[in-house]
């Protein structure tokens, strides 16, 4: 699975420009799927039809990563930018932006040497392509960048610029490949534009019209210096979402996830976030609604160039999803 994670996390894929990621995923899923289709917004729908008698299940992982868009280029060849998604300005100094044509720009901030490091708003950031004038700049206003940073294997943990949410994409691919049999009609959907407001999942869920929906995405990790009152820890197993800033998980679904993990001796933890959200919010609200929840991978330093996750958490998430999809779904004892 590590080769797949490397390939996915190093690919270019800011919001709305997920084609390179989609092509990689298509190659891996096509031999294992009954149907593979790209919808008008760019979501990749991968369907596995089960033996029958089950429900329609939608799993979602987003292909996009946070990015930048060029807003202005000055006469000396420096470009101004605005973020696509939750880019933190303080993580940008020294970062590298990569464009779809391969152009690379280094990012810095006005008055770098004199800067106090605290007031780093996006308006003060600029891209430097190593040129001296406007005509030598290899990009135009409106061009979109992701970030350039290699995947690194630290053994039990891995670091990349886009674990959010290529780790979810890898987990879905691996789950499809390992799933021997299922009674359900399972839609593995690789979504677009999550980072700018779960837009791909909204139209995809409208198309699929699922009974049950589960997002697989990263969440914060509480085991870092001075992070208080957040019990999710990297390496302690996938986290079953209870709530976040955009949704409350379906109580029956949440219980089914936890019971299945316990029955199969898969480590898990419960996640309660007070901010942010995932594709599960969009899937929960499509049509008349679906029973929605999320399996979250604890991630240190989400939305920085060095997002860190545990390999065992990713493997356990695959085990959990395979176990969930292999049998019947019971949403009844959640006491909604
Ligand atoms: Co994100
Ligand atoms: Zn995400």
Short mmCIF file of C-alpha atoms and ligand atoms in Angstrom, two decimals:
data_model
loop_
_atom_site.label_atom_id
_atom_site.label_comp_id
_atom_site.label_asym_id
_atom_site.label_seq_id
_atom_site.Cartn_x
_atom_site.Cartn_y
_atom_site.Cartn_z
CA UNK A 1 0.00 0.00 0.00
CA UNK A 2 2.97 2.36 0.58
CA UNK A 3 3.82 2.61 -3.13
CA UNK A 4 0.24 3.58 -3.86
CA UNK A 5 0.33 6.22 -1.09
CA UNK A 6 3.59 7.65 -2.47
CA UNK A 7 2.18 7.82 -5.99
CA UNK A 8 -1.06 9.49 -4.85
CA UNK A 9 0.44 12.00 -2.40
CA UNK A 10 3.07 13.24 -4.85
CA UNK A 11 0.51 13.88 -7.62
CA UNK A 12 -0.69 17.37 -8.57
CA UNK A 13 -4.30 18.00 -7.51
CA UNK A 14 -5.53 21.36 -6.19
CA UNK A 15 -9.34 21.89 -6.01
CA UNK A 16 -10.97 21.71 -9.46
CA UNK A 17 -7.79 20.30 -11.05
CA UNK A 18 -7.82 16.68 -9.88
CA UNK A 19 -7.18 15.05 -13.30
CA UNK A 20 -3.73 13.61 -12.47
CA UNK A 21 -4.99 11.99 -9.26
CA UNK A 22 -8.08 10.68 -11.05
CA UNK A 23 -5.92 9.03 -13.75
CA UNK A 24 -3.81 7.21 -11.14
CA UNK A 25 -6.92 5.98 -9.30
CA UNK A 26 -8.61 4.81 -12.53
CA UNK A 27 -5.62 2.57 -13.31
CA UNK A 28 -5.84 0.90 -9.91
CA UNK A 29 -9.61 0.42 -9.66
CA UNK A 30 -10.65 -0.53 -13.19
CA UNK A 31 -9.70 -4.26 -12.96
CA UNK A 32 -11.75 -4.61 -9.75
CA UNK A 33 -14.90 -2.63 -10.57
CA UNK A 34 -18.20 -3.32 -12.34
CA UNK A 35 -18.43 0.29 -13.52
CA UNK A 36 -16.06 3.29 -13.64
CA UNK A 37 -17.35 6.70 -14.66
CA UNK A 38 -16.32 10.36 -14.36
CA UNK A 39 -19.23 12.77 -13.78
CA UNK A 40 -19.50 16.36 -15.15
CA UNK A 41 -17.88 17.93 -12.07
CA UNK A 42 -14.98 15.46 -12.19
CA UNK A 43 -15.89 12.99 -9.42
CA UNK A 44 -14.80 9.43 -10.19
CA UNK A 45 -17.59 6.89 -9.52
CA UNK A 46 -16.45 3.31 -9.05
CA UNK A 47 -19.25 0.81 -8.56
CA UNK A 48 -19.07 -2.73 -7.20
CA UNK A 49 -22.37 -4.57 -7.43
CA UNK A 50 -22.92 -7.09 -4.67
CA UNK A 51 -24.77 -10.36 -4.51
CA UNK A 52 -28.04 -8.58 -3.63
CA UNK A 53 -30.28 -8.05 -0.62
CA UNK A 54 -28.16 -5.21 0.76
CA UNK A 55 -28.25 -1.44 0.74
CA UNK A 56 -26.79 1.25 -1.48
CA UNK A 57 -23.59 2.39 0.21
CA UNK A 58 -21.53 5.42 -0.82
CA UNK A 59 -17.92 5.74 0.33
CA UNK A 60 -16.20 9.05 -0.39
CA UNK A 61 -12.59 10.21 -0.31
CA UNK A 62 -11.58 13.52 -1.83
CA UNK A 63 -8.92 13.76 -4.53
CA UNK A 64 -8.16 17.47 -4.13
CA UNK A 65 -5.58 19.07 -1.86
CA UNK A 66 -5.38 22.70 -0.74
CA UNK A 67 -3.78 24.98 -3.31
CA UNK A 68 -3.13 28.48 -4.60
CA UNK A 69 -4.26 30.61 -7.52
CA UNK A 70 -2.25 33.42 -9.14
CA UNK A 71 -4.02 36.80 -8.90
CA UNK A 72 -1.40 39.30 -10.15
CA UNK A 73 2.08 39.35 -11.68
CA UNK A 74 4.24 42.47 -11.24
CA UNK A 75 6.84 43.92 -13.63
CA UNK A 76 9.72 42.26 -11.78
CA UNK A 77 8.14 38.84 -12.22
CA UNK A 78 6.78 38.25 -8.73
CA UNK A 79 3.28 36.80 -8.53
CA UNK A 80 0.61 37.44 -5.89
CA UNK A 81 -1.73 34.65 -4.87
CA UNK A 82 -4.91 33.74 -3.07
CA UNK A 83 -5.61 30.40 -1.36
CA UNK A 84 -7.89 27.59 -2.58
CA UNK A 85 -9.12 26.00 0.63
CA UNK A 86 -7.75 26.29 4.15
CA UNK A 87 -4.16 27.29 3.41
CA UNK A 88 -2.46 28.71 6.50
CA UNK A 89 -0.32 31.69 5.55
CA UNK A 90 2.26 30.88 8.26
CA UNK A 91 3.04 27.53 6.59
CA UNK A 92 3.74 29.18 3.23
CA UNK A 93 7.10 30.89 3.75
CA UNK A 94 9.73 28.63 2.16
CA UNK A 95 7.08 26.38 0.66
CA UNK A 96 7.10 25.46 -3.04
CA UNK A 97 4.14 25.74 -5.38
CA UNK A 98 3.95 23.53 -8.46
CA UNK A 99 1.76 24.22 -11.50
CA UNK A 100 0.17 21.81 -13.92
CA UNK A 101 2.76 22.73 -16.60
CA UNK A 102 5.55 21.77 -14.17
CA UNK A 103 6.53 25.37 -13.33
CA UNK A 104 7.78 25.72 -9.77
CA UNK A 105 7.65 28.86 -7.65
CA UNK A 106 9.08 29.41 -4.18
CA UNK A 107 6.86 31.29 -1.76
CA UNK A 108 7.98 34.11 0.49
CA UNK A 109 6.62 37.12 2.29
CA UNK A 110 7.11 40.88 1.93
CA UNK A 111 10.05 42.24 3.86
CA UNK A 112 11.20 38.76 4.85
CA UNK A 113 14.27 39.67 6.93
CA UNK A 114 12.45 42.29 8.98
CA UNK A 115 9.30 40.24 9.40
CA UNK A 116 8.17 39.38 12.92
CA UNK A 117 6.69 36.08 11.70
CA UNK A 118 3.29 36.62 13.27
CA UNK A 119 1.45 38.83 10.82
CA UNK A 120 1.62 36.57 7.76
CA UNK A 121 -1.54 37.30 5.83
CA UNK A 122 -2.00 35.91 2.33
CA UNK A 123 -1.87 39.42 0.87
CA UNK A 124 1.80 39.68 1.81
CA UNK A 125 2.84 36.37 0.23
CA UNK A 126 4.35 36.15 -3.23
CA UNK A 127 5.68 33.54 -5.65
CA UNK A 128 9.21 33.80 -7.03
CA UNK A 129 9.97 31.83 -10.21
CA UNK A 130 13.64 32.81 -10.25
CA UNK A 131 13.21 35.30 -13.08
CA UNK A 132 13.88 39.04 -13.39
CA UNK A 133 10.90 40.30 -15.37
CA UNK A 134 7.23 39.71 -16.11
CA UNK A 135 7.69 38.18 -19.58
CA UNK A 136 9.85 35.35 -18.20
CA UNK A 137 7.22 34.19 -15.70
CA UNK A 138 6.10 30.66 -16.71
CA UNK A 139 2.49 31.06 -15.42
CA UNK A 140 -0.44 33.43 -15.97
CA UNK A 141 -3.06 35.08 -13.78
CA UNK A 142 -5.66 32.39 -13.00
CA UNK A 143 -3.21 29.49 -13.06
CA UNK A 144 -3.58 27.09 -10.17
CA UNK A 145 -0.86 25.47 -8.05
CA UNK A 146 -0.59 22.60 -5.63
CA UNK A 147 2.45 22.04 -3.43
CA UNK A 148 5.71 20.29 -4.19
CA UNK A 149 7.04 17.98 -1.49
CA UNK A 150 8.11 14.33 -1.70
CA UNK A 151 6.40 11.56 0.27
CA UNK A 152 8.63 10.33 3.10
CA UNK A 153 8.51 6.92 4.78
CA UNK A 154 9.46 7.09 8.46
CA UNK A 155 8.59 3.44 9.07
CA UNK A 156 5.48 3.35 11.24
CA UNK A 157 4.56 6.88 10.12
CA UNK A 158 4.58 8.62 6.74
CA UNK A 159 4.77 12.30 5.81
CA UNK A 160 3.41 14.04 2.70
CA UNK A 161 1.95 17.36 1.54
CA UNK A 162 -1.42 15.81 0.74
CA UNK A 163 -2.22 13.00 3.19
CA UNK A 164 -5.46 15.04 3.33
CA UNK A 165 -6.99 13.18 1.60
CA UNK A 166 -4.89 10.94 -0.65
CA UNK A 167 -4.60 8.58 2.33
CA UNK A 168 -8.41 8.26 2.10
CA UNK A 169 -8.13 7.59 -1.65
CA UNK A 170 -5.54 4.86 -1.00
CA UNK A 171 -7.78 3.29 1.68
CA UNK A 172 -10.76 3.19 -0.70
CA UNK A 173 -8.69 1.63 -3.50
CA UNK A 174 -7.26 -0.99 -1.15
CA UNK A 175 -10.74 -1.75 0.25
CA UNK A 176 -12.13 -2.31 -3.26
CA UNK A 177 -9.22 -4.62 -4.08
CA UNK A 178 -9.61 -6.67 -0.88
CA UNK A 179 -13.41 -6.92 -0.85
CA UNK A 180 -14.21 -10.51 -1.83
CA UNK A 181 -17.99 -10.43 -1.52
CA UNK A 182 -20.70 -8.01 -0.41
CA UNK A 183 -24.50 -8.01 -0.39
CA UNK A 184 -24.46 -4.23 -1.02
CA UNK A 185 -24.22 -2.02 -4.09
CA UNK A 186 -21.06 -0.13 -3.14
CA UNK A 187 -20.17 3.20 -4.74
CA UNK A 188 -16.55 4.16 -4.16
CA UNK A 189 -16.56 7.86 -5.03
CA UNK A 190 -13.37 9.88 -5.39
CA UNK A 191 -14.61 13.44 -5.04
CA UNK A 192 -13.45 16.85 -6.25
CA UNK A 193 -13.40 20.28 -4.58
CA UNK A 194 -13.81 19.12 -0.97
CA UNK A 195 -11.35 21.73 0.27
CA UNK A 196 -13.47 24.59 -1.07
CA UNK A 197 -16.70 23.33 0.53
CA UNK A 198 -17.49 19.62 -0.16
CA UNK A 199 -18.79 20.56 -3.61
CA UNK A 200 -18.00 17.34 -5.48
CA UNK A 201 -19.58 15.15 -2.81
CA UNK A 202 -22.76 17.22 -3.00
CA UNK A 203 -23.41 16.47 -6.68
CA UNK A 204 -22.03 12.91 -6.42
CA UNK A 205 -24.38 12.03 -3.55
CA UNK A 206 -27.26 13.49 -5.54
CA UNK A 207 -26.40 11.11 -8.40
CA UNK A 208 -25.84 8.03 -6.22
CA UNK A 209 -28.75 8.65 -3.80
CA UNK A 210 -27.25 6.37 -1.10
CA UNK A 211 -28.96 4.74 1.88
CA UNK A 212 -25.75 4.80 3.87
CA UNK A 213 -22.73 7.06 3.34
CA UNK A 214 -19.27 7.08 4.86
CA UNK A 215 -16.52 9.62 4.24
CA UNK A 216 -12.92 8.52 4.70
CA UNK A 217 -10.79 11.55 5.48
CA UNK A 218 -8.14 12.79 7.89
CA UNK A 219 -8.82 14.41 11.23
CA UNK A 220 -6.61 16.25 13.68
CA UNK A 221 -4.36 14.35 16.10
CA UNK A 222 -4.35 15.38 19.75
CA UNK A 223 -0.97 13.89 20.66
CA UNK A 224 1.21 16.93 19.92
CA UNK A 225 2.66 19.55 22.30
CA UNK A 226 0.07 21.76 24.01
CA UNK A 227 -2.91 20.39 22.06
CA UNK A 228 -5.55 19.96 24.77
CA UNK A 229 -8.91 18.23 25.07
CA UNK A 230 -8.75 16.28 21.82
CA UNK A 231 -8.54 12.55 22.52
CA UNK A 232 -7.76 11.25 19.00
CA UNK A 233 -4.18 9.96 18.78
CA UNK A 234 -2.09 8.98 15.77
CA UNK A 235 -1.48 5.21 15.81
CA UNK A 236 -4.41 4.32 18.08
CA UNK A 237 -6.59 3.16 15.18
CA UNK A 238 -9.05 4.78 12.78
CA UNK A 239 -11.42 7.25 14.45
CA UNK A 240 -15.19 6.90 14.18
CA UNK A 241 -16.68 10.35 13.80
CA UNK A 242 -19.32 11.39 16.31
CA UNK A 243 -19.51 15.01 15.19
CA UNK A 244 -17.62 17.86 13.59
CA UNK A 245 -18.36 21.48 12.77
CA UNK A 246 -20.72 20.49 9.95
CA UNK A 247 -22.54 17.33 11.00
CA UNK A 248 -23.65 14.84 13.61
CA UNK A 249 -23.06 11.24 12.54
CA UNK A 250 -26.08 8.92 12.39
CA UNK A 251 -26.18 7.21 15.84
CA UNK A 252 -27.02 3.78 14.42
CA UNK A 253 -24.24 4.01 11.83
CA UNK A 254 -21.76 5.15 14.47
CA UNK A 255 -22.68 2.18 16.68
CA UNK A 256 -22.50 -0.27 13.76
CA UNK A 257 -18.98 1.00 12.94
CA UNK A 258 -17.81 0.67 16.57
CA UNK A 259 -19.44 -2.77 17.07
CA UNK A 260 -17.88 -4.09 13.84
CA UNK A 261 -14.42 -2.83 14.85
CA UNK A 262 -14.74 -4.42 18.29
CA UNK A 263 -16.01 -7.73 16.88
CA UNK A 264 -13.08 -7.93 14.47
CA UNK A 265 -10.51 -6.81 17.09
CA UNK A 266 -9.64 -3.69 15.08
CA UNK A 267 -8.40 -0.81 17.27
CA UNK A 268 -10.57 2.32 16.99
CA UNK A 269 -11.30 5.58 18.78
CA UNK A 270 -14.16 8.09 18.84
CA UNK A 271 -13.73 11.52 17.24
CA UNK A 272 -15.44 14.69 18.40
CA UNK A 273 -14.34 17.78 16.45
CA UNK A 274 -15.69 21.26 17.12
CA UNK A 275 -14.70 22.69 13.73
CA UNK A 276 -14.22 21.60 10.09
CA UNK A 277 -16.23 19.02 8.22
CA UNK A 278 -15.96 16.33 5.52
CA UNK A 279 -17.80 14.99 2.49
CA UNK A 280 -20.08 13.19 4.97
CA UNK A 281 -21.93 16.46 5.52
CA UNK A 282 -22.81 16.75 1.83
CA UNK A 283 -23.81 13.07 1.60
CA UNK A 284 -25.98 13.34 4.70
CA UNK A 285 -27.97 16.21 3.17
CA UNK A 286 -28.52 14.94 -0.41
CA UNK A 287 -32.13 14.20 -1.47
CA UNK A 288 -34.12 13.26 1.65
CA UNK A 289 -30.87 12.51 3.51
CA UNK A 290 -28.80 9.39 4.20
CA UNK A 291 -27.41 7.69 7.27
CA UNK A 292 -23.98 9.30 7.26
CA UNK A 293 -20.77 9.01 9.19
CA UNK A 294 -17.03 9.04 8.73
CA UNK A 295 -13.94 6.97 9.32
CA UNK A 296 -11.12 9.40 10.10
CA UNK A 297 -7.37 8.93 9.94
CA UNK A 298 -5.60 10.82 12.73
CA UNK A 299 -3.17 13.26 11.09
CA UNK A 300 -0.63 15.55 12.70
CA UNK A 301 -0.27 18.99 11.07
CA UNK A 302 -3.25 18.90 8.71
CA UNK A 303 -3.02 21.59 5.99
CA UNK A 304 0.76 21.99 6.27
CA UNK A 305 3.41 20.74 3.79
CA UNK A 306 4.19 17.92 6.25
CA UNK A 307 1.02 16.03 7.10
CA UNK A 308 1.89 12.94 9.18
CA UNK A 309 -0.19 9.75 9.53
CA UNK A 310 0.37 6.26 10.89
CA UNK A 311 0.59 3.38 8.43
CA UNK A 312 -1.17 1.02 10.85
CA UNK A 313 -4.14 3.41 11.13
CA UNK A 314 -4.53 3.28 7.33
CA UNK A 315 -4.28 -0.54 7.29
CA UNK A 316 -6.81 -0.83 10.13
CA UNK A 317 -9.20 1.49 8.29
CA UNK A 318 -9.07 -0.89 5.30
CA UNK A 319 -9.76 -3.87 7.59
CA UNK A 320 -12.70 -2.05 9.15
CA UNK A 321 -14.25 -1.07 5.78
CA UNK A 322 -13.85 -4.61 4.38
CA UNK A 323 -15.50 -6.04 7.52
CA UNK A 324 -18.34 -3.50 7.33
CA UNK A 325 -19.10 -4.15 3.67
CA UNK A 326 -18.84 -7.94 3.88
CA UNK A 327 -21.97 -8.38 6.01
CA UNK A 328 -25.41 -6.94 6.63
CA UNK A 329 -25.87 -3.35 7.86
CA UNK A 330 -27.67 -2.82 11.15
CA UNK A 331 -28.60 0.79 11.89
CA UNK A 332 -31.37 -0.04 14.33
CA UNK A 333 -29.89 0.00 17.83
CA UNK A 334 -28.48 3.51 17.69
CA UNK A 335 -31.65 4.94 19.35
CA UNK A 336 -31.89 7.89 16.99
CO1 LIG B 1 -8.46 19.30 4.20
ZN1 LIG B 2 -9.76 16.26 3.88
#
